[in-house]
Coordinates of C-alpha atoms in Angstrom, one line a residue:
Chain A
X120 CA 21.5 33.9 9.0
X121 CA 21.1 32.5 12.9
X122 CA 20.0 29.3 12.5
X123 CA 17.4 29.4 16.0
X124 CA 16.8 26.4 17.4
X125 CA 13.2 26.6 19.2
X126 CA 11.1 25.3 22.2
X127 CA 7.1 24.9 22.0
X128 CA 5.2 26.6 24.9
X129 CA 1.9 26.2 26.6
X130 CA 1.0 29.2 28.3
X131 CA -2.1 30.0 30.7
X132 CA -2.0 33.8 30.5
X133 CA -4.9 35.7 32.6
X134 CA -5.7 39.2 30.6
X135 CA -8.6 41.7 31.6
X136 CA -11.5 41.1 30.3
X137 CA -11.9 44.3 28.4
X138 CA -11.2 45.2 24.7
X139 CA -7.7 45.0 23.3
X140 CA -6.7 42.3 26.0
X141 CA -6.2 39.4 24.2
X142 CA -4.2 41.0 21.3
X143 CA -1.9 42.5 24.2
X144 CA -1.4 39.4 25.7
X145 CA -0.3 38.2 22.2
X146 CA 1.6 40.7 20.6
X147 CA 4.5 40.2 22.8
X148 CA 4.7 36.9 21.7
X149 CA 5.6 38.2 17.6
X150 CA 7.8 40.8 19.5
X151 CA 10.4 38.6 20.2
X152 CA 9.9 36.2 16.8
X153 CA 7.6 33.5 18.7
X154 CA 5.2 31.6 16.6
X155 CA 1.4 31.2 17.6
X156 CA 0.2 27.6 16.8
X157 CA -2.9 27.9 18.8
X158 CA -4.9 29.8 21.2
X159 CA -8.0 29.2 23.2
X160 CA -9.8 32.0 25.3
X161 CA -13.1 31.3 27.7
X162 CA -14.7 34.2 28.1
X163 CA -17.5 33.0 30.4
X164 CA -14.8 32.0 32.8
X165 CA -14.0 34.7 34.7
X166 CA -11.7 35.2 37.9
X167 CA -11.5 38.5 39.3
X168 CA -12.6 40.2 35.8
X169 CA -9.8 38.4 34.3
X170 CA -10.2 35.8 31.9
X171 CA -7.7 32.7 30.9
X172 CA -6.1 32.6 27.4
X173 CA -4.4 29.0 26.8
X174 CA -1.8 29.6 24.3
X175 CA 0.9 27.6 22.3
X176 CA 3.9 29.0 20.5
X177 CA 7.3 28.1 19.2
X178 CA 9.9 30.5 21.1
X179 CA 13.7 30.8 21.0
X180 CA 14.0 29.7 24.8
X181 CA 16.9 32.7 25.2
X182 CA 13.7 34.8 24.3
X183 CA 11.3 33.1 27.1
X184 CA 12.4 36.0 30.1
X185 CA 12.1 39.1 28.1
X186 CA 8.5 37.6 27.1
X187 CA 7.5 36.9 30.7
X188 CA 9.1 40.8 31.5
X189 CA 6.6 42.0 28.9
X190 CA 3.7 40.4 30.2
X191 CA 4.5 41.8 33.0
X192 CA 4.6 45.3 32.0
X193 CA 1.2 44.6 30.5
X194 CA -0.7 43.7 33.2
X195 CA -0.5 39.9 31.5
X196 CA -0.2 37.3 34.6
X197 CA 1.0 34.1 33.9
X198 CA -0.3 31.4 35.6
X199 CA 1.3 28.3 33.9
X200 CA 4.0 28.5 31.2
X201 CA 5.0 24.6 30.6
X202 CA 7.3 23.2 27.7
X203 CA 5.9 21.0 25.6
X204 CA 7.7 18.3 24.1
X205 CA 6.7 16.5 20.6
X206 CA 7.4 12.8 20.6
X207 CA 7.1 9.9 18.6
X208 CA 6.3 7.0 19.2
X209 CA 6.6 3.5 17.5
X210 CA 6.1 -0.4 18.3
X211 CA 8.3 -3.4 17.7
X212 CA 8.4 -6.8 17.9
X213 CA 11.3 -9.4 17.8
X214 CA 10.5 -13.0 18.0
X215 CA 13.2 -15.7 18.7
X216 CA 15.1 -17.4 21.2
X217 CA 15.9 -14.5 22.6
X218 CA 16.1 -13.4 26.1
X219 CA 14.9 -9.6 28.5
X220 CA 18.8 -9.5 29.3
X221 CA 19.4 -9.6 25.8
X222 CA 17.1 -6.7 24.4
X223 CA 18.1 -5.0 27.3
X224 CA 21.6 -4.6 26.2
X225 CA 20.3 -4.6 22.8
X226 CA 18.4 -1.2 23.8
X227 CA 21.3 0.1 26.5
X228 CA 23.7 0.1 22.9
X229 CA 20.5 1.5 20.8
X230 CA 20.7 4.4 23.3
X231 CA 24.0 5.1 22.3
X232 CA 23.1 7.1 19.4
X233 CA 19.8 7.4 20.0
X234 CA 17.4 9.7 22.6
X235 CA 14.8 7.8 23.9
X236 CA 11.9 10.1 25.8
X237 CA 11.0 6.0 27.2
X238 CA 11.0 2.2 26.4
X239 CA 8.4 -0.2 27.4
X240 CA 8.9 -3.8 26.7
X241 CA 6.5 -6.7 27.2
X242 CA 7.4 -10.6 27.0
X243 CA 5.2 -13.5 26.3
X244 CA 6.6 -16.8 27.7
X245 CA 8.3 -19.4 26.2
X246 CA 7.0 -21.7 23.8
X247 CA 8.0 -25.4 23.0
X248 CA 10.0 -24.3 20.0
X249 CA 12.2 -22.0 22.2
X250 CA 10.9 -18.8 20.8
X251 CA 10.1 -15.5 22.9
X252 CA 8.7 -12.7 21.8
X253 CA 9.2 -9.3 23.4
X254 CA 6.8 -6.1 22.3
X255 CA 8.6 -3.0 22.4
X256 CA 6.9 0.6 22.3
X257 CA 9.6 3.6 22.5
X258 CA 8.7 7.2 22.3
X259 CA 11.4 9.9 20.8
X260 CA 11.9 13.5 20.2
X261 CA 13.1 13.5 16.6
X262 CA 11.2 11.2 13.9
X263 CA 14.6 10.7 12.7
X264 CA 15.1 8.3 15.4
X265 CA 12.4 6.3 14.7
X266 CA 14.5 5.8 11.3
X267 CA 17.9 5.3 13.1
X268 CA 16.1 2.8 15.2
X269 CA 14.7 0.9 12.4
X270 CA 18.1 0.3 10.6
X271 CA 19.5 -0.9 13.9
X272 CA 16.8 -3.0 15.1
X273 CA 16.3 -5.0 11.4
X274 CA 20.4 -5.5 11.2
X275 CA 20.5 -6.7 15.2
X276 CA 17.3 -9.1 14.5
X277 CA 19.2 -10.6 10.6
X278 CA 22.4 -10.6 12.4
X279 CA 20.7 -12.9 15.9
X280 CA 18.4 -14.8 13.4
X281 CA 15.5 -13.4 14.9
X282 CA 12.0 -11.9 13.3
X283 CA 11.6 -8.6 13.2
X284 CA 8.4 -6.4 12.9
X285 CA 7.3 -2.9 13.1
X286 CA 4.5 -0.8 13.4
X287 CA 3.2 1.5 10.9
X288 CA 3.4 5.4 11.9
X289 CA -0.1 6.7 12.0
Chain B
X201 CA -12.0 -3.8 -31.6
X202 CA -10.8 -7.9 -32.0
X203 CA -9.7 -9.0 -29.2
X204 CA -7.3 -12.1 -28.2
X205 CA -7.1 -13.9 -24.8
X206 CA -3.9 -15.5 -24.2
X207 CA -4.6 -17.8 -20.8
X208 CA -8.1 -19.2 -20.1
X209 CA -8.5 -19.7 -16.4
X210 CA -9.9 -18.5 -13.9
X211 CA -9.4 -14.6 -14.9
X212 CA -9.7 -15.6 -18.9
X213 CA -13.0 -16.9 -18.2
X214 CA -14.2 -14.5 -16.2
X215 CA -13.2 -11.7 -18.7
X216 CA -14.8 -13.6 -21.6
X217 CA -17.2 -14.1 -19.6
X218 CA -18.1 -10.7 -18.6
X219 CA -17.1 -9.3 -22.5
X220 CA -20.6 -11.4 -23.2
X221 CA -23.0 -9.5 -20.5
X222 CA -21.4 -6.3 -21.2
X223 CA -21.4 -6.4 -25.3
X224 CA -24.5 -4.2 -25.1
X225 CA -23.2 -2.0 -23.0
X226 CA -20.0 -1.4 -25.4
X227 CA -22.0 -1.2 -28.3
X228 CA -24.0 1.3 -27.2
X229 CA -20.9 2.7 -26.3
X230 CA -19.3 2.9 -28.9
X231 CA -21.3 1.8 -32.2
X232 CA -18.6 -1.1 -32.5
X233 CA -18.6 -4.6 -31.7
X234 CA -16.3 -5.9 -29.1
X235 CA -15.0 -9.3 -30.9
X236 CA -13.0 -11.8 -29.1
X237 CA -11.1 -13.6 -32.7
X238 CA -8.4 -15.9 -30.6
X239 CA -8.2 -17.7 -26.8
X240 CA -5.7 -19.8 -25.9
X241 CA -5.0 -22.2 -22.9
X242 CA -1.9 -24.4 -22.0
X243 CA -3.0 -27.4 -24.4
X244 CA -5.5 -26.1 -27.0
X245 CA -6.1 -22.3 -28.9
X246 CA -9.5 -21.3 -31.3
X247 CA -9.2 -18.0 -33.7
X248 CA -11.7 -17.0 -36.4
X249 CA -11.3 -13.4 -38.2
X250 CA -14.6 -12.8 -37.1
X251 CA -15.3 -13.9 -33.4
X252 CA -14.8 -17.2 -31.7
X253 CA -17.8 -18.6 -30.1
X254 CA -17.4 -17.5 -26.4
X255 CA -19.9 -19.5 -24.9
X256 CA -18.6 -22.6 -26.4
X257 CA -15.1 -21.9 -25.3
X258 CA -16.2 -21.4 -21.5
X259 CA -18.4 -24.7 -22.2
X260 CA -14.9 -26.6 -23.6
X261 CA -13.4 -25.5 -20.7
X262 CA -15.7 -27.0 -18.3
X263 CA -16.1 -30.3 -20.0
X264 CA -13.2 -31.1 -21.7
X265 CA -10.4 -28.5 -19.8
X266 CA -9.6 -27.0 -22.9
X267 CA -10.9 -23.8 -24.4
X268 CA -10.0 -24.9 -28.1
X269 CA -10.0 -27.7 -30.6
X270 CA -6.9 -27.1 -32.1
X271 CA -4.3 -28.9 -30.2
X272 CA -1.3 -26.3 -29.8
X273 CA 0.9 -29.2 -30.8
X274 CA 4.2 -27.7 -29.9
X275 CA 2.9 -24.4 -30.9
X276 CA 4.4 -21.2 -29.2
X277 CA 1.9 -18.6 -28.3
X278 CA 3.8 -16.5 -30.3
X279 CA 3.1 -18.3 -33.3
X280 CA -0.8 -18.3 -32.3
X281 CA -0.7 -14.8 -32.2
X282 CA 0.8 -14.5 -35.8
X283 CA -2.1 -16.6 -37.3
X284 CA -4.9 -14.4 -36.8
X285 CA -5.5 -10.3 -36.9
X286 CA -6.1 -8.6 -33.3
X287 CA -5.9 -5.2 -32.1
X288 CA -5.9 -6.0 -28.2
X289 CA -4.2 -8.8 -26.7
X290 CA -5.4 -9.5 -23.0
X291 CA -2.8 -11.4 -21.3
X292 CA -3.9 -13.8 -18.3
X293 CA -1.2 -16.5 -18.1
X294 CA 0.1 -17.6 -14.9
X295 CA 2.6 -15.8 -12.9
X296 CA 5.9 -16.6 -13.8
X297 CA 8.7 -14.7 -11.6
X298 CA 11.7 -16.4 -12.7
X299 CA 11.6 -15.6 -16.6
X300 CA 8.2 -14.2 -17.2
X301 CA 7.5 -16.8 -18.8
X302 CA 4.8 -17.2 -21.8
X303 CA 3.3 -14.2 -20.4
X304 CA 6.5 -11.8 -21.3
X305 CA 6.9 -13.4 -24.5
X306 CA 3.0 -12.7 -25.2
X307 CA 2.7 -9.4 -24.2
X308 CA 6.5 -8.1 -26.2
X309 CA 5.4 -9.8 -29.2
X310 CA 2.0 -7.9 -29.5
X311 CA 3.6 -4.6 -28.3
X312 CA 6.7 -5.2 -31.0
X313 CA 3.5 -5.7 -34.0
X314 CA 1.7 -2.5 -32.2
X315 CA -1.2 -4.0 -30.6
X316 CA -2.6 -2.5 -27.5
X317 CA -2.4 -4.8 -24.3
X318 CA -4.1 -5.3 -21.1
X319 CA -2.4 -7.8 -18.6
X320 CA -3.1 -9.0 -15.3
X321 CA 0.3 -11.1 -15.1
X322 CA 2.1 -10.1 -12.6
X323 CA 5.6 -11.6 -13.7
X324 CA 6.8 -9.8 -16.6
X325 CA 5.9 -6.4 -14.8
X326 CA 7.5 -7.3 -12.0
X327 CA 10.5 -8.0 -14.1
X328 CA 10.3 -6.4 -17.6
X329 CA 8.1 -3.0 -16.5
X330 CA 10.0 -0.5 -18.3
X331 CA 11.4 -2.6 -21.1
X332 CA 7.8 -3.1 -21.8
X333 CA 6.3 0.5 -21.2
X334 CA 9.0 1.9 -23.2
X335 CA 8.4 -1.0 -26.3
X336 CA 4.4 0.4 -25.9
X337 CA 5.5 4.2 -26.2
X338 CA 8.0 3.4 -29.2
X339 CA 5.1 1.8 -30.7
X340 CA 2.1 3.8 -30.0
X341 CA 0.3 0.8 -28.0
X342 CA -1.8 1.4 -24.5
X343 CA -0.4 -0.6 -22.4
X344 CA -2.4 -1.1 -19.3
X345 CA -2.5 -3.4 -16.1
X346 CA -4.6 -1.8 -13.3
X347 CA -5.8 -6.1 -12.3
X348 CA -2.0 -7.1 -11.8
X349 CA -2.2 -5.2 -8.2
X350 CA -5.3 -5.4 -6.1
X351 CA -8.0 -7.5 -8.1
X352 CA -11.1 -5.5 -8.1
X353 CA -9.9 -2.7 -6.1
X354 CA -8.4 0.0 -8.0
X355 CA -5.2 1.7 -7.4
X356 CA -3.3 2.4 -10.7
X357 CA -5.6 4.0 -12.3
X358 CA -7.0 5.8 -8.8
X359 CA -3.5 7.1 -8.1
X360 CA -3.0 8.6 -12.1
X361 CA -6.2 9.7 -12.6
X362 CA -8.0 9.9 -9.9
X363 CA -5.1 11.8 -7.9
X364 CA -3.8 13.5 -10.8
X365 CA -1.7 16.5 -9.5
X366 CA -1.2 15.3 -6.3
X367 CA 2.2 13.9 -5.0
X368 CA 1.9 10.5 -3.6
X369 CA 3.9 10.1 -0.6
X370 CA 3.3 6.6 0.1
X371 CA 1.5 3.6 -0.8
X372 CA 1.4 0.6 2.0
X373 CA -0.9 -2.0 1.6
X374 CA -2.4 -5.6 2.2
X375 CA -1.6 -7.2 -1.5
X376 CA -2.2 -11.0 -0.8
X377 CA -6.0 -11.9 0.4
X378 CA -4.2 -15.4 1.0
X379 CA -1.8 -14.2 3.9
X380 CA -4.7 -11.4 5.5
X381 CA -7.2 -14.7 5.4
X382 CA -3.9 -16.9 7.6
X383 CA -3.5 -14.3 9.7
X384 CA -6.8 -13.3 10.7
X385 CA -7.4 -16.6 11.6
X386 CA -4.2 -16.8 13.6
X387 CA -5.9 -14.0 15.3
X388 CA -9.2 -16.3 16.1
X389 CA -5.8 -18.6 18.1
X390 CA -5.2 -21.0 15.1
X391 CA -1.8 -22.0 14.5
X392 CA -0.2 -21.0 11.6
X393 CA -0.3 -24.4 9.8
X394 CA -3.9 -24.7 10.5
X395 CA -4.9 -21.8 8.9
X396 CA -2.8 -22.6 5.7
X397 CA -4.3 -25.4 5.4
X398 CA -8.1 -24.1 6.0
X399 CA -7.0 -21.4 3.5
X400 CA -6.4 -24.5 1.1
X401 CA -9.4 -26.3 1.6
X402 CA -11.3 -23.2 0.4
X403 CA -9.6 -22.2 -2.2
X404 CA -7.3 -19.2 -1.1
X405 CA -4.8 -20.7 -1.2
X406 CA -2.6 -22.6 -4.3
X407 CA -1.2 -26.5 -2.9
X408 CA 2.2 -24.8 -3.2
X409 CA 1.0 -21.5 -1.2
X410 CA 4.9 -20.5 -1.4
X411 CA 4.5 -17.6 -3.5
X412 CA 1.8 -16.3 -1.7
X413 CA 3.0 -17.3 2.5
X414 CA 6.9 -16.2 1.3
X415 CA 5.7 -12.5 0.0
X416 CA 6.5 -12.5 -3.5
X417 CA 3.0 -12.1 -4.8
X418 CA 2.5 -9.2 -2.7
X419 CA 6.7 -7.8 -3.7
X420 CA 5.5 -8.3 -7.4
X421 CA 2.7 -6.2 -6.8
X422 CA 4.9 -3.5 -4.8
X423 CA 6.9 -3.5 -7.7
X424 CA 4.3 -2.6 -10.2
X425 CA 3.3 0.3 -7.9
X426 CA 6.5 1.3 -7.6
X427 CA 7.2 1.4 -11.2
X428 CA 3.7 2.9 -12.3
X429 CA 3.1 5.1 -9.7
X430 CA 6.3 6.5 -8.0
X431 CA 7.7 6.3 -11.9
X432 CA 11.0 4.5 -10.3
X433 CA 12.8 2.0 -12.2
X434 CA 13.1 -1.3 -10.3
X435 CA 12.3 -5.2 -10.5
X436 CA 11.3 -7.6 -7.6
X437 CA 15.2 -8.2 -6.9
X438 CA 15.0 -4.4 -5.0
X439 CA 12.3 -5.6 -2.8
X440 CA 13.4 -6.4 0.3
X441 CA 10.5 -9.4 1.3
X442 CA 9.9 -11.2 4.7
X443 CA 6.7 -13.6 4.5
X444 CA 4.5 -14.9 7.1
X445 CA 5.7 -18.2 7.8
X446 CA 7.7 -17.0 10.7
X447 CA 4.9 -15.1 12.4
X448 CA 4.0 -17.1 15.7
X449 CA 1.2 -17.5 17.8
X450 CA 2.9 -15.7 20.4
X451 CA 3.8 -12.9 18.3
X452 CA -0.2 -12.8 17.1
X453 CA -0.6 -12.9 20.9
X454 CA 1.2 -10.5 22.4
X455 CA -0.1 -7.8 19.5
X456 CA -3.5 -8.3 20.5
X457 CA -2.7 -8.2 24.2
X458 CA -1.7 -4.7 23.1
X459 CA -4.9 -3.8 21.0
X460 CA -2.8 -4.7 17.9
X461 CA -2.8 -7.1 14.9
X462 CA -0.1 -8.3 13.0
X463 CA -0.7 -7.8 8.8
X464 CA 1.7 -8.5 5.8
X465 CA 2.2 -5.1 4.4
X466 CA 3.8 -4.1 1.1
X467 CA 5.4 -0.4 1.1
X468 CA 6.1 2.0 -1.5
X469 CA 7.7 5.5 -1.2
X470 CA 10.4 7.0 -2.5
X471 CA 12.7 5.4 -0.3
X472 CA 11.1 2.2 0.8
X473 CA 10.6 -0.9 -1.2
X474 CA 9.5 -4.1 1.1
X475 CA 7.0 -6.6 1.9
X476 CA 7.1 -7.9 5.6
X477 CA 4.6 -8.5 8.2
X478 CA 4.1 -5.0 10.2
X479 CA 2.0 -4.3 13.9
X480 CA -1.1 -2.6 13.0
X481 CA -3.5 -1.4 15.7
X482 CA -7.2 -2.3 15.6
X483 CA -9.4 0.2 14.0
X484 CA -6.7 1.4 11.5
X485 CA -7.8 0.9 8.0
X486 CA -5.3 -1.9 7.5
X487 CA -6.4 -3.9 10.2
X488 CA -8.9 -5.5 7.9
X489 CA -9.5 -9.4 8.3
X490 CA -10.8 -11.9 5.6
X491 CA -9.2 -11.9 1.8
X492 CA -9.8 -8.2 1.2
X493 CA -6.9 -6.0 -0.1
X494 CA -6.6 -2.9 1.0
X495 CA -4.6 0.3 0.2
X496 CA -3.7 3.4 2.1
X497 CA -2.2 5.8 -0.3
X498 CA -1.0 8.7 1.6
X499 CA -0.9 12.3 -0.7
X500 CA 0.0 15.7 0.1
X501 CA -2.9 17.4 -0.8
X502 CA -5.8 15.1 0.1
X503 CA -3.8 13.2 2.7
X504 CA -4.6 9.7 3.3
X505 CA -7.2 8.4 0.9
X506 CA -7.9 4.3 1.8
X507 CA -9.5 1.5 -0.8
X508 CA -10.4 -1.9 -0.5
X509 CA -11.9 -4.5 -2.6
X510 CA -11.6 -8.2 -4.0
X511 CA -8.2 -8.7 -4.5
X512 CA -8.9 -12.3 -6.7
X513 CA -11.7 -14.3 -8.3
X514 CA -13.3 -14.8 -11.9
X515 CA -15.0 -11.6 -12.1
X516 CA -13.3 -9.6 -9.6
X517 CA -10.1 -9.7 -11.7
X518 CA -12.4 -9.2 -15.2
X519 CA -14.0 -6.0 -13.8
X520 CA -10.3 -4.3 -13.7
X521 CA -9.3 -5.7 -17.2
X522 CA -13.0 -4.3 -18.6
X523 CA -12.2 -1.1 -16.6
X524 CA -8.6 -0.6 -18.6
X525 CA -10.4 -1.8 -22.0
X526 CA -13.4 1.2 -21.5
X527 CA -10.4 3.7 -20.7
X528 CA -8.5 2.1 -23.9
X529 CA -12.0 2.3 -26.2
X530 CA -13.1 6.1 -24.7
X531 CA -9.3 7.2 -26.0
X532 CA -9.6 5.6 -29.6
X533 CA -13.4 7.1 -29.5
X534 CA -12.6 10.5 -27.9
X535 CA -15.4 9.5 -26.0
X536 CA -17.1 12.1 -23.5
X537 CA -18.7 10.7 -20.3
X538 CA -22.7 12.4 -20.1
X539 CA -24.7 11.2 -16.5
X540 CA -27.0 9.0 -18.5
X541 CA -24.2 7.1 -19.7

């Protein structure tokens, strides 16, 4: 069996506002294996005697032209079709003598085997003792990742002698 | 039903304590008396075949700092055991983490001569928990310890009866009222020896607060879930346990600067056994401040399901160990719950 691997879709399709529309504008989406996770039609919207249907499906992306042809031939226009990308995100903490050129490179080898969608670190100054802490928020694409990230960050932190805390996925 | 109390502090004295108000409530029950025929402390034990004097032990206590008086005089608590005939032993010695101590000794002893037990000692669950189960199921003996984790707020028996049928994913939750009640004053900008020492001029905290600041009192208690719950087969060795000591004021700083607070959380899944201080935002039913505990037990079909409760004090602690004698007493009585009960 193909193993497909699958993009998620937000689509603002404009159908007529008469009977039958809305499964039209939908059907094509089954037709080539798609999968509807939502949909959301105004109907006291109207533009031109067209109304907007928001929709969101998974879609094997080599599948996304023939979909936008069969719209087409339907009278379906397509005003946005936008990927959407799942993330997830996750906050850490270090505290320690450490320094921002440090968990920069820390992060720069992190990257290495991980894909991070961003990175957003915060400092708090120095205290007497010599200890720093820096707040780190990352978002990713895969929740294994967050798990890959975890391991690395806990061994970096025992190995530097620093604390290490995480957040808690909600 | 006799009953014997091995340990009379705090949580000894509290259940006695509470066995007195509730003895109508149990007899109406069941149409049997609740007797308590043995207590013992450190220094001093009482028995009588029919029922020690309750009030007079908790009066002892108070005046002279012994429940008995009979002088143990080298005595083991095993042998105390052996002198008089119980069915129930309730088992409220101190913690002890290294060995188990008197506790483990206690509790295998009763379960070897097929008495039921209730314990809220932490230490020989965290270290002899399926020894122990398996020594109750070979003998026929409930075995039951729903006020070793929590206090008052329940979570064994929530998660196996309560949730019965459902899979629990994962249990992570604030185990030590002693740490929560440091840390949310850390949040109020106290240093952390401050509020450690605040914590022991009230009372939350023991003079040697290393169990509690280092995380093993809260690992013990992951362990226990772990054990009872996820049905895995581990002691506190497998947890891995980072305390509170090292949290900083700039740590506690910075989280709230991001709409965060910093709480010691014990986790248990299938995969994950630890104890360490974790980022929790505000709101988030872990965020709690003060000595509450606090559980979020995660299941597939229900989802997240939260409790929170007392997780110490006299009768906090004695409303679990009553709670796991009723279940006990309703088996042995094939008792039926009606509303008006």
């Amino acid at each position: 069996m193909k193993n497909v691997i699958t993009m998620k879709i937000n689509a603002d399709l404009y159908v007529k506002d008469v009977p039958g529309q809305l499964v039209s504008s939908l059907e094509p989406i089954s037709s080539v294996d798609g999968n509807i996770v939502g949909v959301v039609h105004n109907r006291e919207q109207s533009i031109n005697g067209r109304i907007v249907v928001n929709v969101t499906f998974d879609v094997d992306p080599d599948q996304v032209d023939n979909l936008k042809k069969i719209w087409r031939s339907r009278d379906v226009i397509v005003a946005k079709l936008d990927s959407v990308v799942e993330t997830f995100t996750m906050d850490y903490m270090l505290v320690g003598d450490l320094s921002a050129s440090y968990i920069e490179e820390l992060f720069g080898e992190a990257s290495t085997e991980i894909s991070f969608e961003s990175i957003d670190i915060g400092y708090s100054s120095k205290t007497a003792k010599d200890t720093r802490t820096a707040m780190i928020s990352v978002k990713v694409q895969k929740d294994d990742d967050l798990k890959k990230l975890d391991r690395f960050l806990s061994s970096a932190c025992k190995k530097a002698g620093f604390v290490y805390i995480r957040g808690v996925r909600q | 039903m006799k009953i014997f109390i091995s340990g009379f502090g705090t949580v000894g004295q509290g259940f006695l304590e509470t066995l007195l108000i509730k003895r109508p409530f149990l007899q109406k029950r069941y149409s049997e008396v609740v007797s308590v025929v043995g207590v013992m402390d450190s220094k001093s034990f009482d028995i009588d075949d029919k029922e020690v004097c309750g009030l007079c032990m908790l009066g002892n206590k108070i005046s002279l700092g012994r429940c008995g008086h009979r002088d143990r005089n080298g005595l083991s608590g095993v042998e105390i055991l052996d002198m008089v005939d119980y069915d129930l032993l309730v088992e409220c010695t101190p913690t002890n983490v290294k060995d188990g101590g008197e506790g483990l000794k206690n509790i295998t002893h009763a379960l070897e001569k097929g008495k039921d037990v209730i314990t809220v000692n932490k230490g020989p669950l965290a270290l002899k928990f399926r020894e122990l189960n398996d020594l109750a199921e070979k003998n026929g003996c409930n075995f039951r310890y729903e006020g070793s984790v929590g206090g008052a707020m329940p979570i064994i028996n929530l998660c196996r009866e309560g949730l019965v049928g459902q899979e629990i994913r994962s249990i992570r939750g604030i185990f030590n009222g002693t740490c929560n009640f440091i840390l949310s004053r850390m949040d109020n900008g106290l240093p952390f020896e401050q509020a450690l020492r605040e914590a022991q001029q009230l009372g939350y905290a023991e003079t040697d607060p290393t169990y509690d600041v280092m995380g093993i009192d809260s690992a013990c208690k992951v362990t226990i879930l772990a054990n009872s719950i996820f049905g895995r087969d581990v002691t506190i060795k497998d947890v891995s346990i980072t305390g509170i000591s090292s949290v900083t004021d700039g740590a506690i700083s910075l989280a709230a600067d991001h709409g965060m607070v910093i709480r010691l959380i014990g986790e248990v899944s299938k995969d994950r056994l630890e104890v360490a201080p974790r980022l929790i935002p505000k709101g988030h039913p872990l965020s709690i401040s003060g000595t509450l505990n606090a559980a979020l037990i995660t299941t597939d079909l229900a989802g997240p399901v939260t409790v929170s409760g007392r997780g110490a004090g006299r009768k906090e602690t004695a409303s679990a160990i009553l709670s796991d004698l009723i279940t006990i007493m309703d088996a042995k009585h094939h008792f039926k719950y009606m509303p008006s009960d």
